[in-house]
Amino acid sequence: MSEFYSSYNARHLEPKEVAKTFIWSKNYDDLIQNNHSVILGARGCGKTTLMKMLTLPALYAWENEKAKSLKSGFGFYAVYISTDIYWNVKNLAYLKQLEKFGSFSDRISRFSVTSSIFLAICETFKNIIEYELSSEGEQKEIELSLELAKIWKLEIKIPQLDFVKEAINIRIDTFNQFIQNALFNYNSEEEIHYDSLLFLNLNYSSSANLAFEIFERIYSVSGKKWALCFDELELAPGWLQEDLFRSLRSTNQKLLFKLSASPILSIKEQELSATSGNDLSLISMWDAPDNNSFARELILNELNKKLGDNYSLEEFFGTNDVYNRSNKDTYQENSRFINLMSELAQKDISFNNFLRKNSLNPSKPTPISSSQKDTLHRKVKSIVYFRNYYIKNVFLDEDIDQLKVNLRPRKSDTLYSGIEVLCKICDGNPRWLKGILNSLLGGELKMKPSEEMQSLVLHTVAKRFMNVISNIPIDNFSGTTLETLIYKIGNKFQDEILGPKFLLDPKGTFRVDESEVAVPKEIVNLLEKAAYQGAIILVDNNEDAFDFSVRGKRFRLTYLLAPIFKLPLRTFNELKLSECFVKNNLSGDQMSIFD
């Protein structure tokens, strides 16, 4: 599973490399609009790829017809800024020693952020000059470098942008030495002489604005805005998160903000009033309308690279009857699905009773009307497939007058195979999908992967992802792990699908209780980590406002974990999260999640 978080991590790739495998998507189309944008999504979902594709090196390296128009059609120049975990002083090894120095730690954090932004601006200026203004000559770069050194209070040896960057890095190193000296030789903030550190008074926003104005004047560039593109804001200090989200209401006509973050941030909702609309795009990576087509194109690209273009996806991976909608005979008499319904009715007394109550003959449950086909047969299709596959029998235990279910042991199965499953199971996460394809297409494979092989790979990936979840550090450990919580939820959903009672509308999503008694704060903290890792997916969201609270939100488990719990890749009805903590018929969970 580690390769999902390293080998295919765009954070470690230069924009030119990202462009080589980039696939156009609706999310990218939204991001390139000439307005403020916020991308929300779990780790690995492609946020960094989208952000880097805003830069000139990526656009000029992207071999796509659309790239030609984008190079000149962008309404802004993008300044890509990758969040450094050390912007957040709490991540510094000497945090404890800083506590006695009052506001010094805040100054360190703001200096780190400002320095990184200045470096990113210099890199952007270099790219603009290289790709679009190379004929302007060296004199203008000399003038620009001198002006930047002046406003950013730098000493440069040679008036070139590379030496401006070098001067910034020298300042960073010098300031780190100053910090160490203060830690060892001072006892309070009053002893620190800030007068010699005038650069600490620089504000990243106003200083960036001034730099852009100087560049436009020197190079006679006008008509474009400047976009500060902050990536992975969930790693940034709280003050910067709040500052940037407030900036989305900025009236500065020259400056845009493009932000990417986890769906869950520590920002206090009452401090924000940003809303989506004409001046702001809220891009939710988990519910992109073109996730399926994006996945198909990515899979096709990987397949073509490995084996050439001799195969169609359906031909190579096969199709899955549970999700294949192209078969017009699915609900006809003697079709496979109708026969499966009849087969299930013979061994599942609960399903047999369900059919009879809906005026259907268990031996031949063909729809009696088109209305019934839509309201019943289509709804139960995936449930019937899964119950028939995994259930040995459902019977009435007369001793206790209750239905009981016996599950069939399965060493391997074929429910998790086919192109439809591959496109759905990763929830639009390209890093996961590439990892799966690497397993399916790796080595010297020259044949189509069987249904059993596909299923085995997906089960293995699900278990590895659960191992990743089990190793996530937990702050203020209360006895409940994230792994335990996921199993509570997954087992509850499994009971809804494979329990003794057949349910037309089983529960497969959960809404987090507003009550802290029902769902304590410790559980909310675990859910935030789960959302960041992509273990749970936000099902509904407020498109008109930013709301980063977990409470009251509706989630489902990522489809990647479905093989562990024998769940269909489908969004079902909701229950309260607290209902997952009570005992169910299959798993025997205890009454309290803290037991």
Coordinates of C-alpha atoms in Angstrom, one line a residue:
M1 CA 0.0 0.0 0.0
S2 CA 3.0 2.3 0.6
E3 CA 3.3 2.9 -3.2
F4 CA 0.0 4.6 -3.2
Y5 CA 1.4 7.3 -0.9
S6 CA 4.9 7.7 -2.5
S7 CA 5.5 6.4 -6.0
Y8 CA 2.5 8.1 -7.4
N9 CA 2.6 11.2 -5.2
A10 CA 2.6 14.4 -7.4
R11 CA 4.1 16.3 -4.4
H12 CA 7.5 14.7 -5.3
L13 CA 7.2 15.4 -9.1
E14 CA 8.2 18.5 -11.1
P15 CA 5.3 20.1 -13.0
K16 CA 6.8 18.9 -16.3
E17 CA 6.6 15.3 -15.0
V18 CA 3.1 15.7 -13.8
A19 CA 2.0 16.9 -17.2
K20 CA 3.2 13.7 -18.9
T21 CA 0.3 11.7 -17.5
F22 CA -2.3 14.4 -16.8
I23 CA -5.9 13.7 -17.8
W24 CA -8.4 16.5 -18.3
S25 CA -11.3 16.5 -15.8
K26 CA -14.3 18.6 -14.9
N27 CA -12.5 19.6 -11.7
Y28 CA -9.6 21.0 -13.7
D29 CA -12.0 22.9 -15.8
D30 CA -13.5 24.5 -12.7
L31 CA -10.1 25.2 -11.2
I32 CA -8.7 27.2 -14.2
Q33 CA -11.6 29.7 -14.1
N34 CA -10.5 33.3 -13.4
N35 CA -11.8 33.3 -9.8
H36 CA -11.0 32.1 -6.3
S37 CA -11.1 28.3 -6.0
V38 CA -11.0 25.8 -3.2
I39 CA -10.3 22.1 -3.9
L40 CA -11.4 19.8 -1.1
G41 CA -10.5 16.1 -1.1
A42 CA -8.8 13.3 0.7
R43 CA -5.1 12.4 0.5
G44 CA -4.1 11.1 -2.9
C45 CA -7.2 12.2 -4.7
G46 CA -5.2 14.4 -7.2
K47 CA -5.4 17.8 -5.7
T48 CA -1.6 18.4 -6.0
T49 CA -1.7 17.3 -9.7
L50 CA -4.4 19.8 -10.5
M51 CA -2.6 22.6 -8.7
K52 CA 0.7 21.9 -10.4
M53 CA -1.1 21.9 -13.8
L54 CA -1.8 25.6 -13.3
T55 CA 1.9 26.4 -13.7
L56 CA 3.6 27.4 -17.0
P57 CA 6.2 24.5 -17.0
A58 CA 3.3 22.0 -16.8
L59 CA 1.2 23.7 -19.4
Y60 CA 4.1 23.9 -21.9
A61 CA 5.0 20.2 -21.2
W62 CA 1.4 18.9 -21.6
E63 CA 1.0 17.3 -25.0
N64 CA -2.7 17.9 -25.4
E65 CA -4.7 19.9 -27.9
K66 CA -6.4 21.8 -25.1
A67 CA -3.0 22.9 -23.8
K68 CA -2.4 25.2 -26.8
S69 CA -5.4 27.4 -26.0
L70 CA -4.7 27.3 -22.3
K71 CA -1.2 28.7 -22.6
S72 CA -2.5 32.0 -23.9
G73 CA -6.0 31.8 -22.5
F74 CA -5.3 31.6 -18.8
G75 CA -6.6 34.7 -17.0
F76 CA -3.9 34.5 -14.4
Y77 CA -0.3 33.5 -13.6
A78 CA -0.1 30.7 -11.0
V79 CA 2.3 30.9 -8.1
Y80 CA 2.4 27.3 -6.8
I81 CA 3.2 27.1 -3.0
S82 CA 3.6 23.7 -1.4
T83 CA 2.8 23.7 2.3
D84 CA 5.7 22.8 4.5
I85 CA 4.8 21.0 7.7
Y86 CA 7.4 23.2 9.5
W87 CA 5.4 26.3 8.8
N88 CA 3.4 24.9 11.8
V89 CA 5.7 25.5 14.8
K90 CA 4.1 22.7 16.7
N91 CA 6.0 20.3 14.4
L92 CA 9.4 21.8 15.4
A93 CA 11.6 19.7 17.6
Y94 CA 12.3 22.6 19.9
L95 CA 8.6 23.6 20.5
K96 CA 8.8 23.1 24.2
Q97 CA 11.8 25.4 24.5
L98 CA 9.9 28.1 22.6
E99 CA 7.0 28.2 25.0
K100 CA 8.8 30.7 27.3
F101 CA 9.3 33.2 24.5
G102 CA 5.7 34.3 24.0
S103 CA 5.0 35.4 20.4
F104 CA 8.4 34.3 19.1
S105 CA 6.9 31.0 17.8
D106 CA 4.3 32.9 15.9
R107 CA 6.9 35.1 14.3
I108 CA 8.9 32.0 13.3
S109 CA 5.8 30.5 11.7
R110 CA 5.0 33.7 9.7
F111 CA 8.6 34.1 8.6
S112 CA 8.6 30.5 7.3
V113 CA 5.4 31.1 5.3
T114 CA 6.5 34.4 3.9
S115 CA 10.0 33.1 2.9
S116 CA 8.4 30.1 1.0
I117 CA 6.0 32.4 -0.8
F118 CA 8.9 34.7 -1.9
L119 CA 10.8 31.7 -3.3
A120 CA 7.7 30.6 -5.1
I121 CA 7.1 34.1 -6.6
C122 CA 10.7 34.1 -7.9
E123 CA 10.3 30.7 -9.5
T124 CA 7.1 31.9 -11.2
F125 CA 8.8 35.1 -12.5
K126 CA 11.6 32.9 -13.9
N127 CA 9.0 30.7 -15.6
I128 CA 7.2 33.6 -17.2
I129 CA 10.4 35.1 -18.5
E130 CA 11.6 31.7 -19.8
Y131 CA 8.4 30.7 -21.5
E132 CA 6.8 33.9 -22.6
L133 CA 9.2 36.9 -22.3
S134 CA 12.5 35.4 -23.3
S135 CA 13.1 38.1 -25.9
E136 CA 13.0 40.9 -23.3
G137 CA 16.8 40.7 -22.5
E138 CA 18.7 40.6 -19.3
Q139 CA 18.4 44.3 -18.3
K140 CA 14.8 43.9 -17.2
E141 CA 15.6 40.9 -15.0
I142 CA 18.4 43.0 -13.4
E143 CA 16.0 45.8 -12.6
L144 CA 13.4 43.3 -11.3
S145 CA 16.0 41.6 -9.0
L146 CA 17.2 44.9 -7.6
E147 CA 13.6 46.0 -6.9
L148 CA 12.7 42.6 -5.2
A149 CA 15.8 42.8 -3.0
K150 CA 14.8 46.3 -2.0
I151 CA 11.2 45.6 -1.0
W152 CA 12.0 42.2 0.6
K153 CA 15.0 43.7 2.5
L154 CA 17.6 41.3 0.9
E155 CA 21.3 41.6 0.1
I156 CA 22.1 40.1 -3.3
K157 CA 25.5 39.6 -4.8
I158 CA 24.3 39.6 -8.5
P159 CA 21.0 41.1 -9.7
Q160 CA 19.5 37.9 -11.0
L161 CA 16.4 36.0 -9.8
D162 CA 18.6 32.9 -9.0
F163 CA 20.6 35.1 -6.6
V164 CA 17.4 36.6 -5.1
K165 CA 16.4 33.0 -4.3
E166 CA 19.8 32.4 -2.9
A167 CA 19.6 35.4 -0.7
I168 CA 16.2 34.2 0.7
N169 CA 17.7 30.8 1.5
I170 CA 20.7 32.5 3.2
R171 CA 18.2 34.6 5.3
I172 CA 16.4 31.4 6.3
D173 CA 19.6 29.7 7.4
T174 CA 20.7 32.9 9.3
F175 CA 17.4 33.1 11.1
N176 CA 17.5 29.5 12.1
Q177 CA 20.9 30.2 13.7
F178 CA 19.3 33.2 15.4
I179 CA 16.6 30.9 16.8
Q180 CA 19.1 28.5 18.2
N181 CA 21.1 31.3 19.8
A182 CA 17.9 32.6 21.4
L183 CA 17.0 29.2 22.8
F184 CA 20.4 28.7 24.4
N185 CA 21.2 32.2 25.6
Y186 CA 17.9 34.0 26.4
N187 CA 15.3 33.4 29.0
S188 CA 12.4 35.5 27.8
E189 CA 11.1 37.3 24.7
E190 CA 12.0 40.6 26.2
E191 CA 15.7 39.7 25.6
I192 CA 15.2 39.1 21.9
H193 CA 16.2 42.1 19.8
Y194 CA 13.7 42.2 16.9
D195 CA 15.0 45.6 15.8
S196 CA 17.7 43.9 13.9
L197 CA 15.2 41.6 12.1
L198 CA 13.2 44.1 10.1
F199 CA 12.3 41.4 7.6
L200 CA 10.0 39.9 10.3
N201 CA 7.6 42.8 9.7
L202 CA 7.0 41.8 6.0
N203 CA 3.5 40.7 5.2
Y204 CA 3.3 38.0 2.6
S205 CA 0.1 39.4 1.0
S206 CA 1.1 43.0 0.6
S207 CA 4.8 42.1 -0.2
A208 CA 3.6 39.7 -2.9
N209 CA 1.2 42.3 -4.3
L210 CA 4.0 44.9 -4.6
A211 CA 6.2 42.3 -6.3
F212 CA 3.5 41.6 -8.9
E213 CA 3.1 45.3 -9.6
I214 CA 6.8 45.8 -10.1
F215 CA 7.0 42.8 -12.5
E216 CA 4.0 44.2 -14.5
R217 CA 5.6 47.6 -14.7
I218 CA 9.1 46.4 -15.7
Y219 CA 7.8 43.9 -18.3
S220 CA 4.8 45.8 -19.5
V221 CA 2.6 42.9 -18.6
S222 CA -1.1 43.6 -18.0
G223 CA -4.5 42.0 -18.3
K224 CA -3.7 38.9 -16.1
K225 CA -4.3 38.3 -12.4
W226 CA -1.9 36.6 -10.0
A227 CA -3.1 33.4 -8.3
L228 CA -1.4 32.3 -5.1
C229 CA -1.9 28.5 -5.2
F230 CA -1.6 27.0 -1.7
D231 CA -1.5 23.2 -1.8
E232 CA -2.2 20.8 1.2
L233 CA -3.5 23.5 3.6
E234 CA -4.5 20.9 6.1
L235 CA -0.7 20.8 7.0
A236 CA -0.5 24.6 7.5
P237 CA -0.8 26.4 10.8
G238 CA -4.3 27.5 11.8
W239 CA -3.5 31.2 11.5
L240 CA -2.7 30.8 7.8
Q241 CA -5.7 28.7 7.1
E242 CA -8.0 31.3 8.6
D243 CA -6.2 34.1 6.9
L244 CA -6.4 32.5 3.5
F245 CA -10.1 31.6 3.7
R246 CA -10.9 35.1 4.8
S247 CA -9.0 36.4 1.8
L248 CA -11.5 34.6 -0.4
R249 CA -13.7 37.7 0.3
S250 CA -10.8 40.0 -0.9
T251 CA -11.7 42.9 -3.1
N252 CA -8.2 43.0 -4.6
Q253 CA -9.0 42.7 -8.4
K254 CA -5.4 41.5 -9.2
L255 CA -5.0 38.7 -6.7
L256 CA -6.7 35.3 -6.7
F257 CA -6.4 32.5 -4.2
K258 CA -6.4 28.8 -5.3
L259 CA -6.5 26.6 -2.2
S260 CA -6.4 22.8 -1.8
A261 CA -7.2 21.0 1.5
S262 CA -8.6 18.0 3.2
P263 CA -12.4 18.0 3.5
I264 CA -12.0 18.5 7.3
L265 CA -10.0 21.5 8.6
S266 CA -9.7 23.0 12.1
I267 CA -11.1 26.3 11.0
K268 CA -13.9 27.7 13.1
E269 CA -17.0 28.0 10.9
Q270 CA -18.2 31.3 12.5
E271 CA -14.9 33.0 11.4
L272 CA -15.7 32.4 7.8
S273 CA -18.3 33.9 5.5
A274 CA -17.0 32.7 2.1
T275 CA -19.7 31.3 -0.1
S276 CA -19.5 29.6 -3.5
G277 CA -20.8 31.6 -6.4
N278 CA -19.6 33.7 -9.3
D279 CA -16.4 34.8 -7.5
L280 CA -15.6 31.5 -5.9
S281 CA -15.5 27.8 -7.0
L282 CA -15.8 25.1 -4.4
I283 CA -14.5 21.9 -6.0
S284 CA -15.4 18.6 -4.1
M285 CA -13.1 15.9 -5.4
W286 CA -15.2 13.1 -3.9
D287 CA -18.3 13.7 -6.0
A288 CA -16.9 14.7 -9.3
P289 CA -19.5 14.0 -12.0
D290 CA -16.8 12.6 -14.4
N291 CA -15.0 10.3 -11.9
N292 CA -16.0 7.3 -14.0
S293 CA -14.8 8.7 -17.3
F294 CA -11.7 9.9 -15.7
A295 CA -11.0 6.5 -14.3
R296 CA -11.6 4.8 -17.6
E297 CA -9.2 7.1 -19.4
L298 CA -6.5 6.6 -16.8
I299 CA -6.9 2.8 -16.9
L300 CA -6.9 2.9 -20.7
N301 CA -3.7 4.9 -20.7
E302 CA -2.0 2.5 -18.3
L303 CA -3.2 -0.5 -20.4
N304 CA -1.9 1.0 -23.6
K305 CA 1.5 1.7 -22.1
K306 CA 1.8 -1.9 -20.9
L307 CA 0.2 -3.9 -23.8
G308 CA -0.5 -1.5 -26.6
D309 CA -3.9 -0.5 -27.9
N310 CA -5.1 -3.9 -28.9
Y311 CA -7.7 -4.2 -26.2
S312 CA -10.9 -2.5 -25.1
L313 CA -11.4 -2.2 -21.3
E314 CA -14.5 -4.4 -21.4
E315 CA -12.6 -7.0 -23.4
F316 CA -9.5 -7.0 -21.1
F317 CA -11.0 -6.7 -17.7
G318 CA -14.5 -8.1 -18.4
T319 CA -17.7 -6.6 -17.1
N320 CA -19.6 -7.0 -13.9
D321 CA -23.3 -7.9 -14.0
V322 CA -24.0 -6.1 -10.7
Y323 CA -23.1 -2.7 -12.2
N324 CA -23.4 -3.3 -15.9
R325 CA -26.4 -1.3 -17.2
S326 CA -26.0 -2.1 -20.9
N327 CA -27.8 -5.4 -20.6
K328 CA -31.4 -4.7 -21.7
D329 CA -32.5 -8.2 -20.8
T330 CA -31.6 -8.0 -17.1
Y331 CA -35.2 -8.0 -15.8
Q332 CA -36.6 -10.3 -18.5
E333 CA -38.0 -13.8 -17.7
N334 CA -35.2 -16.4 -17.3
S335 CA -32.5 -13.8 -17.3
R336 CA -29.5 -14.4 -15.0
F337 CA -30.8 -11.8 -12.5
I338 CA -34.3 -13.2 -12.3
N339 CA -32.9 -16.7 -11.9
L340 CA -30.7 -15.4 -9.1
M341 CA -33.7 -13.9 -7.3
S342 CA -35.5 -17.2 -7.5
E343 CA -32.4 -19.0 -6.3
L344 CA -32.1 -16.7 -3.3
A345 CA -35.8 -17.1 -2.5
Q346 CA -35.3 -20.8 -2.1
K347 CA -32.6 -20.4 0.7
D348 CA -33.5 -17.1 2.2
I349 CA -36.9 -17.2 3.9
S350 CA -36.7 -13.5 4.5
F351 CA -36.4 -12.7 0.8
N352 CA -39.1 -15.2 0.0
N353 CA -41.5 -13.4 2.3
F354 CA -40.4 -10.1 0.8
L355 CA -41.3 -11.2 -2.7
R356 CA -44.7 -12.6 -1.7
K357 CA -45.6 -9.3 0.1
N358 CA -44.9 -7.5 -3.1
S359 CA -47.1 -9.9 -5.2
L360 CA -44.2 -11.7 -6.8
N361 CA -43.9 -15.4 -7.4
P362 CA -40.6 -16.6 -5.6
S363 CA -40.1 -19.2 -8.3
K364 CA -40.5 -16.7 -11.2
P365 CA -40.1 -13.1 -9.8
T366 CA -40.3 -11.3 -13.1
P367 CA -41.6 -7.7 -12.8
I368 CA -45.3 -7.4 -13.2
S369 CA -45.1 -3.8 -14.4
S370 CA -42.4 -1.3 -15.5
S371 CA -43.2 0.7 -12.3
Q372 CA -42.3 -2.4 -10.2
K373 CA -39.1 -2.9 -12.2
D374 CA -38.0 0.6 -11.3
T375 CA -39.1 0.7 -7.7
L376 CA -38.2 -2.8 -6.7
H377 CA -36.0 -4.8 -9.0
R378 CA -33.5 -2.1 -9.8
K379 CA -33.2 -1.2 -6.1
V380 CA -32.6 -4.8 -5.0
K381 CA -30.3 -5.9 -7.8
S382 CA -26.9 -5.4 -6.0
I383 CA -28.4 -6.7 -2.7
V384 CA -29.7 -9.9 -4.4
Y385 CA -26.3 -10.6 -6.0
F386 CA -24.5 -10.2 -2.7
R387 CA -26.9 -12.1 -0.5
N388 CA -27.1 -15.0 -3.0
Y389 CA -23.3 -15.1 -3.3
Y390 CA -22.4 -14.9 0.4
I391 CA -25.4 -16.4 2.2
K392 CA -25.7 -20.2 2.7
N393 CA -29.2 -20.0 4.1
V394 CA -31.6 -17.9 6.2
F395 CA -33.9 -19.9 8.5
L396 CA -36.3 -19.5 11.4
D397 CA -34.8 -20.7 14.7
E398 CA -37.9 -22.0 16.4
D399 CA -36.3 -22.2 19.8
I400 CA -35.9 -18.4 20.0
D401 CA -38.5 -17.5 17.2
Q402 CA -35.9 -15.5 15.3
L403 CA -34.4 -15.6 11.9
K404 CA -30.8 -16.7 11.7
V405 CA -28.3 -16.4 8.8
N406 CA -25.5 -18.7 7.8
L407 CA -22.8 -17.2 5.7
R408 CA -21.0 -19.2 3.0
P409 CA -17.2 -19.4 3.4
R410 CA -15.5 -18.0 0.3
K411 CA -11.8 -18.4 -0.4
S412 CA -12.1 -16.3 -3.5
D413 CA -15.0 -14.5 -5.2
T414 CA -15.8 -12.7 -8.4
L415 CA -18.0 -9.9 -7.2
Y416 CA -15.1 -7.5 -7.1
S417 CA -13.9 -7.8 -10.7
G418 CA -14.7 -6.1 -14.1
I419 CA -14.1 -2.7 -15.5
E420 CA -17.1 -1.2 -13.7
V421 CA -15.6 -2.2 -10.3
L422 CA -12.2 -0.9 -11.2
C423 CA -13.7 2.5 -12.1
K424 CA -15.8 2.7 -9.0
I425 CA -13.7 1.2 -6.2
C426 CA -11.1 4.0 -6.0
D427 CA -13.6 6.8 -5.6
G428 CA -11.8 8.9 -8.2
N429 CA -8.4 8.6 -6.4
P430 CA -5.8 8.3 -9.1
R431 CA -3.0 7.2 -6.7
W432 CA -5.0 4.2 -5.5
L433 CA -6.1 3.3 -9.0
K434 CA -2.5 3.4 -10.3
G435 CA -1.4 1.2 -7.4
I436 CA -4.1 -1.4 -8.3
L437 CA -3.2 -1.3 -12.0
N438 CA 0.4 -1.7 -11.2
S439 CA -0.5 -5.0 -9.4
L440 CA -2.8 -6.1 -12.2
L441 CA -0.5 -5.2 -15.1
G442 CA 2.9 -5.6 -13.5
G443 CA 5.6 -8.1 -14.3
E444 CA 5.5 -10.0 -17.6
L445 CA 1.7 -10.2 -17.8
K446 CA 0.6 -10.8 -21.3
M447 CA -2.9 -12.1 -20.7
K448 CA -6.1 -10.7 -19.3
P449 CA -6.4 -10.9 -15.5
S450 CA -9.0 -13.4 -14.5
E451 CA -12.0 -12.5 -12.3
E452 CA -10.3 -14.3 -9.4
M453 CA -7.0 -12.4 -9.9
Q454 CA -8.8 -9.1 -10.0
S455 CA -10.7 -9.9 -6.9
L456 CA -7.6 -11.1 -5.1
V457 CA -5.8 -7.9 -5.9
L458 CA -8.7 -5.7 -4.6
H459 CA -9.0 -7.8 -1.4
T460 CA -5.2 -7.4 -0.9
V461 CA -5.3 -3.7 -1.4
A462 CA -8.3 -3.3 1.0
K463 CA -6.3 -5.2 3.7
R464 CA -3.2 -3.1 3.1
F465 CA -5.2 0.1 3.3
M466 CA -6.7 -1.1 6.6
N467 CA -3.2 -1.7 7.8
V468 CA -2.4 1.9 6.9
I469 CA -5.4 3.0 8.9
S470 CA -4.4 0.9 11.9
N471 CA -1.0 2.6 12.0
I472 CA -2.3 6.2 12.0
P473 CA -1.1 7.9 15.3
I474 CA -3.9 8.9 17.6
D475 CA -3.7 12.0 19.9
N476 CA -5.0 11.6 23.4
F477 CA -5.7 7.9 23.0
S478 CA -9.0 7.0 24.7
G479 CA -9.0 3.3 24.0
T480 CA -10.7 3.4 20.6
T481 CA -8.6 3.2 17.5
L482 CA -9.5 4.3 14.0
E483 CA -9.4 0.7 12.9
T484 CA -11.9 -0.3 15.6
L485 CA -14.2 2.5 14.5
I486 CA -14.0 1.5 10.8
Y487 CA -14.8 -2.1 11.7
K488 CA -17.8 -1.0 13.8
I489 CA -19.2 0.9 10.9
G490 CA -18.4 -1.7 8.3
N491 CA -19.8 -4.6 10.3
K492 CA -23.0 -2.6 10.9
F493 CA -23.4 -2.1 7.1
Q494 CA -22.6 -5.7 6.4
D495 CA -25.4 -6.7 8.8
E496 CA -27.8 -4.4 6.8
I497 CA -26.9 -6.2 3.6
L498 CA -26.3 -9.8 4.7
G499 CA -28.2 -9.9 8.0
P500 CA -31.1 -12.4 8.6
K501 CA -33.7 -9.9 7.4
F502 CA -33.8 -8.8 3.8
L503 CA -34.1 -5.0 3.6
L504 CA -35.3 -3.2 0.5
D505 CA -33.6 0.0 1.8
P506 CA -30.6 -1.1 3.8
K507 CA -28.4 1.5 5.6
G508 CA -25.0 2.0 4.0
T509 CA -24.1 5.6 5.0
F510 CA -24.0 7.3 8.4
R511 CA -24.7 10.8 9.7
V512 CA -22.6 11.9 12.6
D513 CA -24.7 12.7 15.6
E514 CA -24.8 16.3 16.8
S515 CA -24.9 15.1 20.4
E516 CA -21.5 14.8 22.1
V517 CA -23.1 12.2 24.4
A518 CA -24.0 10.0 21.5
V519 CA -20.7 10.6 19.6
P520 CA -17.9 11.9 21.9
K521 CA -15.3 14.3 20.8
E522 CA -12.7 11.5 20.6
I523 CA -14.7 9.8 17.9
V524 CA -15.0 13.0 16.0
N525 CA -11.2 13.4 16.0
L526 CA -10.9 9.9 14.6
L527 CA -13.4 10.7 11.9
E528 CA -11.4 13.7 10.9
K529 CA -8.3 11.5 10.4
A530 CA -10.4 9.0 8.5
A531 CA -11.7 11.7 6.1
Y532 CA -8.1 13.0 5.5
Q533 CA -6.9 9.5 4.6
G534 CA -10.0 8.9 2.4
A535 CA -11.3 6.0 4.6
I536 CA -14.6 7.8 4.8
I537 CA -16.2 9.8 2.0
L538 CA -18.4 12.8 2.5
V539 CA -21.7 12.0 0.8
D540 CA -23.5 15.4 1.0
N541 CA -22.0 18.8 1.4
N542 CA -23.3 22.4 1.4
E543 CA -22.4 23.8 -1.9
D544 CA -23.1 27.4 -0.8
A545 CA -20.8 27.6 2.2
F546 CA -17.6 26.2 3.7
D547 CA -18.4 24.0 6.6
F548 CA -15.5 22.0 8.0
S549 CA -17.3 20.4 10.9
V550 CA -17.8 16.6 11.0
R551 CA -20.9 16.7 13.2
G552 CA -24.1 16.5 11.2
K553 CA -22.4 15.4 8.1
R554 CA -23.2 12.2 6.1
F555 CA -20.4 9.8 5.2
R556 CA -19.9 6.4 3.7
L557 CA -16.9 4.1 3.8
T558 CA -14.6 4.3 0.8
Y559 CA -15.4 1.7 -1.7
L560 CA -11.8 0.5 -1.4
L561 CA -12.7 -1.1 1.9
A562 CA -15.9 -2.8 0.5
P563 CA -14.2 -6.2 -0.1
I564 CA -13.4 -6.5 3.6
F565 CA -17.0 -6.1 4.6
K566 CA -18.6 -7.7 1.6
L567 CA -20.4 -4.6 0.6
P568 CA -21.8 -3.5 -2.8
L569 CA -20.2 -0.4 -4.4
R570 CA -23.4 1.6 -3.9
T571 CA -24.6 4.5 -1.8
F572 CA -27.4 3.4 0.4
N573 CA -29.7 5.1 3.0
E574 CA -28.3 6.6 6.2
L575 CA -28.4 5.8 9.9
K576 CA -27.0 7.7 12.8
L577 CA -23.3 6.9 13.6
S578 CA -24.3 6.0 17.2
E579 CA -26.3 3.1 15.8
C580 CA -23.1 1.5 14.6
F581 CA -22.0 1.1 18.2
V582 CA -24.8 -1.4 19.2
K583 CA -24.7 -5.1 18.9
N584 CA -25.7 -6.5 15.5
N585 CA -26.5 -10.0 14.2
L586 CA -23.4 -10.8 12.3
S587 CA -20.4 -9.2 14.1
G588 CA -21.5 -9.4 17.8
D589 CA -20.2 -5.9 18.5
Q590 CA -20.5 -4.7 22.0
M591 CA -23.0 -2.0 23.1
S592 CA -20.4 0.7 23.5
I593 CA -17.7 1.7 21.2
F594 CA -15.4 2.2 24.2
D595 CA -15.8 -1.5 25.3

